Amino acid sequence: VLVAVSLRNQKVIIPQVPDVDAASVAETISVPELSQFTLCFEATKGSSDDNDDWKVFSYTDALSTEFFSFGKTTKGHFLSISGTQCILENALPRNAEFFTENFQQLCIVRESFSGSIGVYVKSTYHTVYCPGISGKVIPGNGRLVLGSNSNEVSSLNGDIYNFRLWNFTMNAQTLANLSCDVKGNIVDWENEFWSIPTSALKAGNNLSCGSYLVPSSAIEPTSCANLGSLCQATVNATTPTPPTVTTNMPDTNRNDKPNNGGLFYRISITVFSSNSNSVSKVHDVVAEWLNRTFQNWNYTVYVVNISIHPGSIKEGAREKRSLQSFKIFALLVYNSTNNINLEEEDIRQKLINNNGTMEGGYKLHTVDVDPVEKCLAEENPPNYFWPDTRPTVTNYTLCHGSSVQTASRTCYLGLQNYTSYWGQPDLRNCTENAADIANQLLNLTGEGQQLTSDKVNDVVQKLKKIVNDEEIDESLGSTVVTIFSNILTSSDSVLAASSSEALKTIDALALKIHFTGPSMSISTRNLALGVSSINSTSFKGGSFSVSPQNNASDFQIDFDKDQTNAFASVVLPPSLLKNLSQDEFEVISRAQFTFFNKNGLFQDAENPANLTSFVVACSIGNITIQDLQDNVKVTIKHTKFQEDPKPTCVFWDMNKNGGNGGWNPAGCQVDSESNENETVCLCNHLTHFGVLMDLQRTVTQIDPQNTKVLTFITYIGCGISAIFSAATLLTYIAFEKLRRDYPSKILMNLSTALLFLNLIFLLDGWIASFNIDGLCIAVAALLHFFLLATFTWMGLEAVHMYIALVKVFNTYIRRYILKFCIIGWGLPALVIAIILASANTKASHIYGKELYGKDANGQGGDDFCWIKNEVVFYVTCAGYFGIMFLMNVAMFIVVMVQICGRNGKRTNRSVKEEILRNLRSVVSLTFLLGMTWGFAFFAWGPLTLPFLYLFSIFNSLQGLFIFVFHCAMKENVQKQWRRHLCCGRFRLADNSDWSKTATNIIKKSSDNLGKSLSSSSIGSNSTYLTSKSKSTTNTYCKRNSHT
């Protein structure tokens, strides 16, 4: 936004929110490709930025790729060119800074394709060598912004001034003599080069290239020493006048050029001279006298713009000679630094008392001193009121119909007659309407943006101002609804602080939006708005429904009929308006409906019940509808399937909880038409409606402390499980002798499924934070696949044990492991493929981002990519695991009976040894077969919390337990580790144990024959047989193949 005041008289407060308040080079300015350049600017830095990373400016291309920037990181100050950072600390004394709280100029020079950077700072030129930038160029047609171009790196907390850029190099001598008149041929510090919001502009004191008497919203500059554009001579003579000389006086009684406000006095004096002097001579004498008069006075004043008007010649009575009169006008500027008033009479007496000091025979005849009048208050144009304003001050007011943009108008000072006058109102900012601000907010809240509670609150406040102050058409209304929809994707904790204001703003939007035709609707992913016109004299009822739309993420809104598959519907009875007063009856013109797909704005801290439905709101105009003769019928789908629902129909009462709002059941009842999928509510008033459920599975809520502990256990356990699953897998991959048999290969597949299950689980929440729907769907599907694969391979472990231990003498299966792999990986893949290929569903309806881990009040929680569809979850997860679990339990019992029976026949072990051996077998099989997953079935009622802890601990550490019992405790694995990984006395000699095994193979054959093909799973001292023991089993298999 360009402003009328010259940038030479203003500094820029570097914006801290680049998406909203960006200060950038104007779009009309094209930056060419730069292989060499000279850049100069002045800046200040707040003390709070001493240890922070920041940027002063950033230059990016159309894809937001940064090619040119200057800033500071932990490594020091840097200049970045095409992705390479050149550290400039060598150009500074140790621990020094380029910028302080006072303006300091910095010039940076880069020669063509050079690997060196010239830095001119504090009157010293330094050269810094950066080989990495050699040959690199800065591409053209980019965008240059002051500060950082993204929210990832902060902007310099300070001001910037006189930013100039040239496409050629300057040497040290040229930079030392660089003046304000040398304009940047690429970018200069002038209005036409920049697009800067008015909120970032501020007139500053002692700006190095500033002129005086410049307008300011808060400061009233006082010097016309350079005759700036505001010190204008505006009186055009209509009759011939004598020659006039107008000049500027040198500054009087000051050490610098104050620019912090002043009062103006018009001095008019008449002097007589008996000598025949030229006008210029008179001017010099009077100027020197005025300068001497006000030197070392108690008041800080100075005189500017003296003008001489020769008068008539008359004869002196006593002197008997002619006297020449001169009318002299001057402007006195009083810089009031201590709030001491300077009266006109004081100035007048000061001049009269110094009359005798005027040299050259001049005598003071008359003296008049008057304050320069203010510009009087007026309205111009209509709806823009300007109050009384002192000369050289710029007054700002809000644009008509806007609560954000401002118009400005300056009170000018005419230096020929020293009168004030209004300049033309500057309404250029007002051309940017609320739609532009709304579009900026839309980008700020779009996908990929991380919204904090403060940012959401700021956005809601800006939307509130737009809705309250602007005329809302359908286009602007659609943008505002989309912004609210974006906000609703945030977590409940982020929305909590601004939820009440957001709901009120949405209601105000529905009431205010202009539309043509009988109705209008706006549908977004999380929020739908419908408005229907009403003829109060012929109202016969109405309806509103929101339904899913085929192949779209938005909703279908219908005003004419109630859709059978609607998420929510409202039916208004014909008697709705009967109890209204005449005044209310006459003002009714519309009915407003709002549908919320996300319920984050409805947080009731005092109600522990869960909101298990969508939320729909209905109102008629801006009046209260209550105590209806016939009830309003509200039908709302449940967001989760409830087998035995106990719903309560409620409405959102804005007056509860100190004005923050809360659920209230008054005036609403559940209709008998309700079922497990939806609830039908009958209410005698209109407002926001929802359904609360008090179910067995939600009675016992997990408090925030236990939620944090469970989350910590889960993530730490999954990390440990992933590490040891990988260790198990790598062990069997590395040592070929360990993976010759079937049990090892099955264990490797199970470890692979567990490894990827844990890794994807750990990355899921992080990936969900990117808000990329396609990526989240893919991650959710992969997590689902590896969960099913884990269940399947645990089931196959049980099947293999049954075959090995129970059916060992009469079963042979060709391509045993291949068939297991087809089932272990193919069955889960088939399930996922069927889900994704389902003709009547869309992937985003099955998988996507959901909020998990909310407390009893609906607070907190984290985004997680997982199954959204309840049917899919219960069938393919709960049902699938239930089948596998029951099968594993049966196999577990059978296998343990076999093991205990065989071990009991041995007489070489004591009872204690047998008990310990059997106990170890039970524990190892428990984790191998996933029996601990069954804790989920017992997390019910008062036992919910204990079993959730057991479930989280044992299942998140399943990979660790499998590693311990089925890898680390196995004797042959230990030998391989010692042989290949250990050294010194711990190293095992080659073939030291295999020869022993060979000599004892006949002795142990009877024992090994009875062991499972995964018998190593049962005890650490069990020995694997390769292909069912080369000594006996191969013969048996061949014999069986012919039977």
Coordinates of C-alpha atoms in Angstrom, one line a residue, residues 377-679:
A377 CA -12.5 20.5 10.8
E378 CA -14.5 19.5 7.8
E379 CA -16.1 16.6 6.1
N380 CA -14.7 15.8 2.7
P381 CA -15.7 13.7 0.9
P382 CA -18.9 12.6 2.5
N383 CA -18.5 10.1 5.3
Y384 CA -14.9 11.2 5.9
F385 CA -14.5 13.7 8.8
W386 CA -11.3 15.5 9.5
P387 CA -10.8 17.2 12.9
D388 CA -8.9 20.5 13.5
T389 CA -5.3 19.7 12.6
R390 CA -2.1 21.7 13.0
P391 CA 0.0 22.5 9.9
T392 CA 2.2 19.7 8.5
V393 CA 0.3 17.0 10.4
T394 CA -1.3 14.1 8.6
N395 CA -4.6 12.9 10.0
Y396 CA -5.8 9.4 9.5
T397 CA -9.3 8.0 9.6
L398 CA -10.8 4.6 8.8
C399 CA -12.0 4.1 5.3
H400 CA -15.8 4.2 5.1
G401 CA -17.2 0.7 5.7
S402 CA -13.9 -0.7 6.8
S403 CA -12.4 -1.4 10.2
V404 CA -8.9 -2.0 8.9
Q405 CA -7.9 0.3 6.0
T406 CA -7.3 4.0 6.6
A407 CA -7.5 7.2 4.6
S408 CA -5.2 10.2 5.2
R409 CA -5.2 13.9 4.8
T410 CA -2.5 16.4 5.4
C411 CA -2.7 20.0 6.7
Y412 CA -0.2 21.9 4.5
L413 CA 1.6 25.1 5.2
G414 CA 1.8 27.7 2.4
L415 CA 5.2 29.4 2.7
Q416 CA 4.3 32.5 0.7
N417 CA 1.5 33.8 2.9
Y418 CA 2.1 31.4 5.8
T419 CA -1.4 30.1 6.0
S420 CA -2.5 26.5 6.5
Y421 CA -4.8 24.6 4.1
W422 CA -6.1 21.1 3.6
G423 CA -4.6 18.9 1.0
Q424 CA -6.7 16.4 -1.0
P425 CA -7.8 13.3 1.0
D426 CA -5.7 10.3 0.1
L427 CA -8.2 7.5 -0.3
R428 CA -6.0 5.1 -2.2
N429 CA -5.8 2.6 0.7
C430 CA -9.6 2.4 0.7
T431 CA -9.6 0.8 -2.7
E432 CA -8.5 -2.4 -1.0
N433 CA -11.7 -3.7 0.5
A434 CA -12.3 -6.4 3.1
A435 CA -12.1 -9.1 0.3
D436 CA -8.3 -8.5 0.1
I437 CA -7.9 -8.9 3.8
A438 CA -10.1 -12.0 3.8
N439 CA -7.9 -13.5 1.0
Q440 CA -4.8 -12.8 3.1
L441 CA -6.4 -14.6 6.1
L442 CA -7.4 -17.4 3.8
N443 CA -3.8 -18.0 2.8
L444 CA -2.7 -17.6 6.4
T445 CA -5.0 -20.5 7.5
G446 CA -4.7 -22.7 4.4
E447 CA -3.3 -26.2 4.3
G448 CA 0.2 -26.6 5.7
Q449 CA -0.1 -23.6 8.1
Q450 CA 0.5 -24.2 11.7
L451 CA -2.1 -22.3 13.7
T452 CA -1.5 -21.4 17.4
S453 CA -4.1 -20.3 19.8
D454 CA -2.9 -16.7 19.4
K455 CA -3.0 -16.8 15.6
V456 CA -6.5 -18.3 15.6
N457 CA -7.7 -15.6 18.0
D458 CA -6.2 -12.9 15.8
V459 CA -7.8 -14.3 12.7
V460 CA -11.2 -14.6 14.5
Q461 CA -10.9 -10.9 15.6
K462 CA -10.2 -9.8 12.1
L463 CA -13.1 -11.8 10.7
K464 CA -15.3 -10.3 13.4
K465 CA -14.4 -6.8 12.3
I466 CA -15.0 -7.7 8.6
V467 CA -18.4 -9.2 9.4
N468 CA -19.5 -6.4 11.7
D469 CA -18.2 -3.5 9.5
E470 CA -18.4 -4.6 5.9
E471 CA -21.1 -5.3 3.4
I472 CA -21.0 -9.0 3.0
D473 CA -21.9 -10.4 -0.4
E474 CA -21.8 -14.1 -1.4
S475 CA -18.2 -14.0 -2.6
L476 CA -16.9 -12.4 0.6
G477 CA -19.2 -14.6 2.7
S478 CA -17.8 -17.7 1.0
T479 CA -14.2 -16.7 1.8
V480 CA -15.1 -16.0 5.4
V481 CA -16.8 -19.4 5.7
T482 CA -13.8 -21.1 4.2
I483 CA -11.5 -19.4 6.7
F484 CA -13.6 -20.7 9.5
S485 CA -13.5 -24.1 8.0
N486 CA -9.7 -24.0 7.9
I487 CA -9.7 -22.9 11.5
L488 CA -11.9 -25.8 12.6
T489 CA -9.1 -28.3 11.5
S490 CA -7.1 -27.1 14.6
S491 CA -7.1 -29.0 17.8
D492 CA -9.6 -28.2 20.6
S493 CA -7.0 -26.7 22.8
V494 CA -6.1 -24.2 20.0
L495 CA -9.7 -23.3 19.4
A496 CA -10.7 -23.0 23.1
A497 CA -9.8 -19.4 23.7
S498 CA -11.7 -18.0 20.6
S499 CA -14.6 -20.5 20.3
S500 CA -17.2 -18.2 21.7
E501 CA -16.3 -15.2 19.5
A502 CA -16.1 -17.5 16.5
L503 CA -19.6 -18.8 17.0
K504 CA -21.0 -15.3 17.4
T505 CA -19.2 -14.2 14.3
I506 CA -20.6 -17.1 12.3
D507 CA -24.1 -16.3 13.5
A508 CA -23.6 -12.6 12.6
L509 CA -22.3 -13.6 9.1
A510 CA -25.4 -15.8 8.4
L511 CA -27.6 -12.9 9.5
K512 CA -25.8 -10.2 7.4
I513 CA -24.9 -11.9 4.2
H514 CA -26.6 -10.5 1.0
F515 CA -28.0 -12.9 -1.5
T516 CA -30.3 -13.0 -4.5
G517 CA -33.0 -15.6 -5.1
P518 CA -35.0 -17.6 -2.6
S519 CA -31.9 -19.1 -0.9
M520 CA -28.1 -19.4 -0.9
S521 CA -25.7 -21.9 0.6
I522 CA -22.0 -22.1 1.1
S523 CA -20.4 -25.5 1.7
T524 CA -16.9 -26.2 2.8
R525 CA -15.1 -29.2 4.3
N526 CA -15.9 -28.5 8.0
L527 CA -18.7 -25.9 7.8
A528 CA -21.8 -25.4 5.8
L529 CA -24.0 -22.3 5.8
G530 CA -27.5 -21.9 4.4
V531 CA -29.8 -18.9 4.3
S532 CA -33.4 -19.0 3.1
S533 CA -35.7 -16.1 2.5
I534 CA -39.0 -16.1 4.5
N535 CA -42.3 -14.5 3.8
S536 CA -43.7 -14.1 7.3
T537 CA -47.3 -13.6 6.1
S538 CA -47.4 -16.8 4.2
F539 CA -45.0 -19.0 6.1
K540 CA -46.0 -22.7 6.0
G541 CA -43.0 -24.3 7.5
G542 CA -39.6 -25.1 6.1
S543 CA -36.7 -27.5 6.1
F544 CA -32.9 -27.7 5.9
S545 CA -30.7 -30.7 5.4
V546 CA -27.0 -31.4 4.9
S547 CA -26.0 -34.6 3.1
P548 CA -22.7 -36.1 1.8
Q549 CA -22.0 -35.2 -1.8
N550 CA -20.7 -37.9 -4.1
N551 CA -17.1 -37.6 -5.0
A552 CA -16.6 -34.3 -3.1
S553 CA -15.4 -33.3 0.3
D554 CA -18.0 -30.6 0.7
F555 CA -21.7 -31.1 1.5
Q556 CA -24.9 -30.9 -0.4
I557 CA -27.5 -28.5 1.1
D558 CA -31.2 -28.8 0.5
F559 CA -34.0 -26.4 1.5
D560 CA -36.9 -28.2 -0.2
K561 CA -36.9 -31.7 1.2
D562 CA -35.4 -33.8 4.0
Q563 CA -32.8 -36.1 2.6
T564 CA -33.0 -39.6 3.9
N565 CA -29.2 -40.0 4.2
A566 CA -28.6 -36.5 5.6
F567 CA -26.0 -35.8 8.3
A568 CA -28.4 -33.4 9.8
S569 CA -31.8 -31.9 9.1
V570 CA -34.1 -29.3 10.6
V571 CA -37.9 -29.2 10.0
L572 CA -39.6 -26.0 11.0
P573 CA -43.3 -26.3 11.9
P574 CA -45.9 -24.0 10.2
S575 CA -46.8 -22.5 13.6
L576 CA -43.2 -21.3 14.1
L577 CA -44.0 -17.6 13.9
K578 CA -47.4 -17.5 15.7
N579 CA -46.2 -16.3 19.1
L580 CA -44.2 -13.3 17.8
S581 CA -45.0 -9.7 18.4
Q582 CA -46.1 -7.5 15.5
D583 CA -42.7 -5.7 15.4
E584 CA -40.8 -9.0 15.3
F585 CA -43.2 -10.4 12.7
E586 CA -42.6 -7.4 10.4
V587 CA -38.8 -7.6 10.5
I588 CA -38.5 -11.3 9.7
S589 CA -37.0 -11.9 6.3
R590 CA -34.7 -14.9 6.5
A591 CA -33.9 -18.2 8.2
Q592 CA -30.3 -19.1 8.9
F593 CA -28.9 -22.6 9.1
T594 CA -25.3 -23.7 10.0
F595 CA -23.8 -27.2 10.0
F596 CA -20.6 -28.0 11.8
N597 CA -18.7 -31.1 10.7
K598 CA -16.1 -30.5 13.4
N599 CA -17.2 -29.7 17.0
G600 CA -14.1 -28.0 18.3
L601 CA -15.9 -24.7 18.9
F602 CA -18.3 -26.4 21.3
Q603 CA -16.3 -27.1 24.4
D604 CA -18.2 -27.4 27.7
A605 CA -15.7 -27.6 30.6
E606 CA -18.5 -28.5 33.1
N607 CA -20.1 -31.3 31.1
P608 CA -18.2 -34.6 31.1
A609 CA -20.5 -36.3 28.5
N610 CA -19.1 -36.6 25.0
L611 CA -20.6 -34.9 22.0
T612 CA -21.2 -37.9 19.6
S613 CA -23.0 -36.1 16.8
F614 CA -22.6 -33.4 14.3
V615 CA -23.9 -29.9 15.3
V616 CA -26.6 -28.0 13.4
A617 CA -27.8 -24.5 14.2
C618 CA -31.0 -22.7 13.1
S619 CA -32.3 -19.2 13.7
I620 CA -34.9 -16.9 12.3
G621 CA -33.6 -13.4 11.6
N622 CA -32.2 -11.7 14.8
I623 CA -35.0 -12.6 17.1
T624 CA -35.4 -15.2 19.8
I625 CA -37.7 -18.1 19.1
Q626 CA -38.9 -20.1 22.1
D627 CA -41.9 -21.8 23.8
L628 CA -43.1 -23.0 20.4
Q629 CA -46.6 -24.5 20.0
D630 CA -45.2 -27.2 17.8
N631 CA -41.7 -28.5 18.2
V632 CA -38.8 -28.1 15.8
K633 CA -37.7 -31.5 14.6
V634 CA -33.9 -31.9 14.5
T635 CA -32.4 -35.1 13.1
I636 CA -28.6 -35.6 13.6
K637 CA -26.4 -38.5 12.6
H638 CA -24.0 -39.9 15.1
T639 CA -20.3 -39.5 14.3
K640 CA -19.7 -42.9 15.8
F641 CA -21.8 -46.0 15.7
Q642 CA -23.5 -46.6 19.0
E643 CA -24.9 -50.1 19.7
D644 CA -26.8 -49.1 22.7
P645 CA -27.1 -45.4 22.7
K646 CA -28.4 -43.3 25.5
P647 CA -28.6 -39.9 23.9
T648 CA -29.5 -36.5 25.4
C649 CA -30.7 -33.7 23.1
V650 CA -29.0 -30.5 24.0
F651 CA -28.5 -27.0 22.7
W652 CA -25.6 -24.6 23.0
D653 CA -26.4 -22.0 25.6
M654 CA -24.2 -18.9 25.0
N655 CA -24.9 -17.7 28.6
K656 CA -23.4 -20.7 30.4
N657 CA -19.9 -20.9 31.9
G658 CA -19.5 -17.1 32.3
G659 CA -20.4 -16.4 28.7
N660 CA -18.2 -19.0 27.2
G661 CA -21.1 -21.3 26.4
G662 CA -22.2 -24.8 27.4
W663 CA -24.7 -27.5 26.6
N664 CA -28.2 -27.2 28.0
P665 CA -30.9 -29.8 27.7
A666 CA -33.8 -27.5 28.5
G667 CA -36.7 -27.5 26.0
C668 CA -35.4 -30.5 24.1
Q669 CA -36.3 -34.2 24.2
V670 CA -35.4 -37.4 22.4
D671 CA -38.0 -38.7 20.0
S672 CA -38.9 -42.3 19.7
E673 CA -37.7 -42.4 16.0
S674 CA -34.1 -42.3 17.2
N675 CA -31.9 -45.3 16.6
E676 CA -28.2 -46.4 17.0
N677 CA -27.2 -44.3 13.9
E678 CA -29.1 -41.1 14.5
T679 CA -31.0 -39.2 17.1

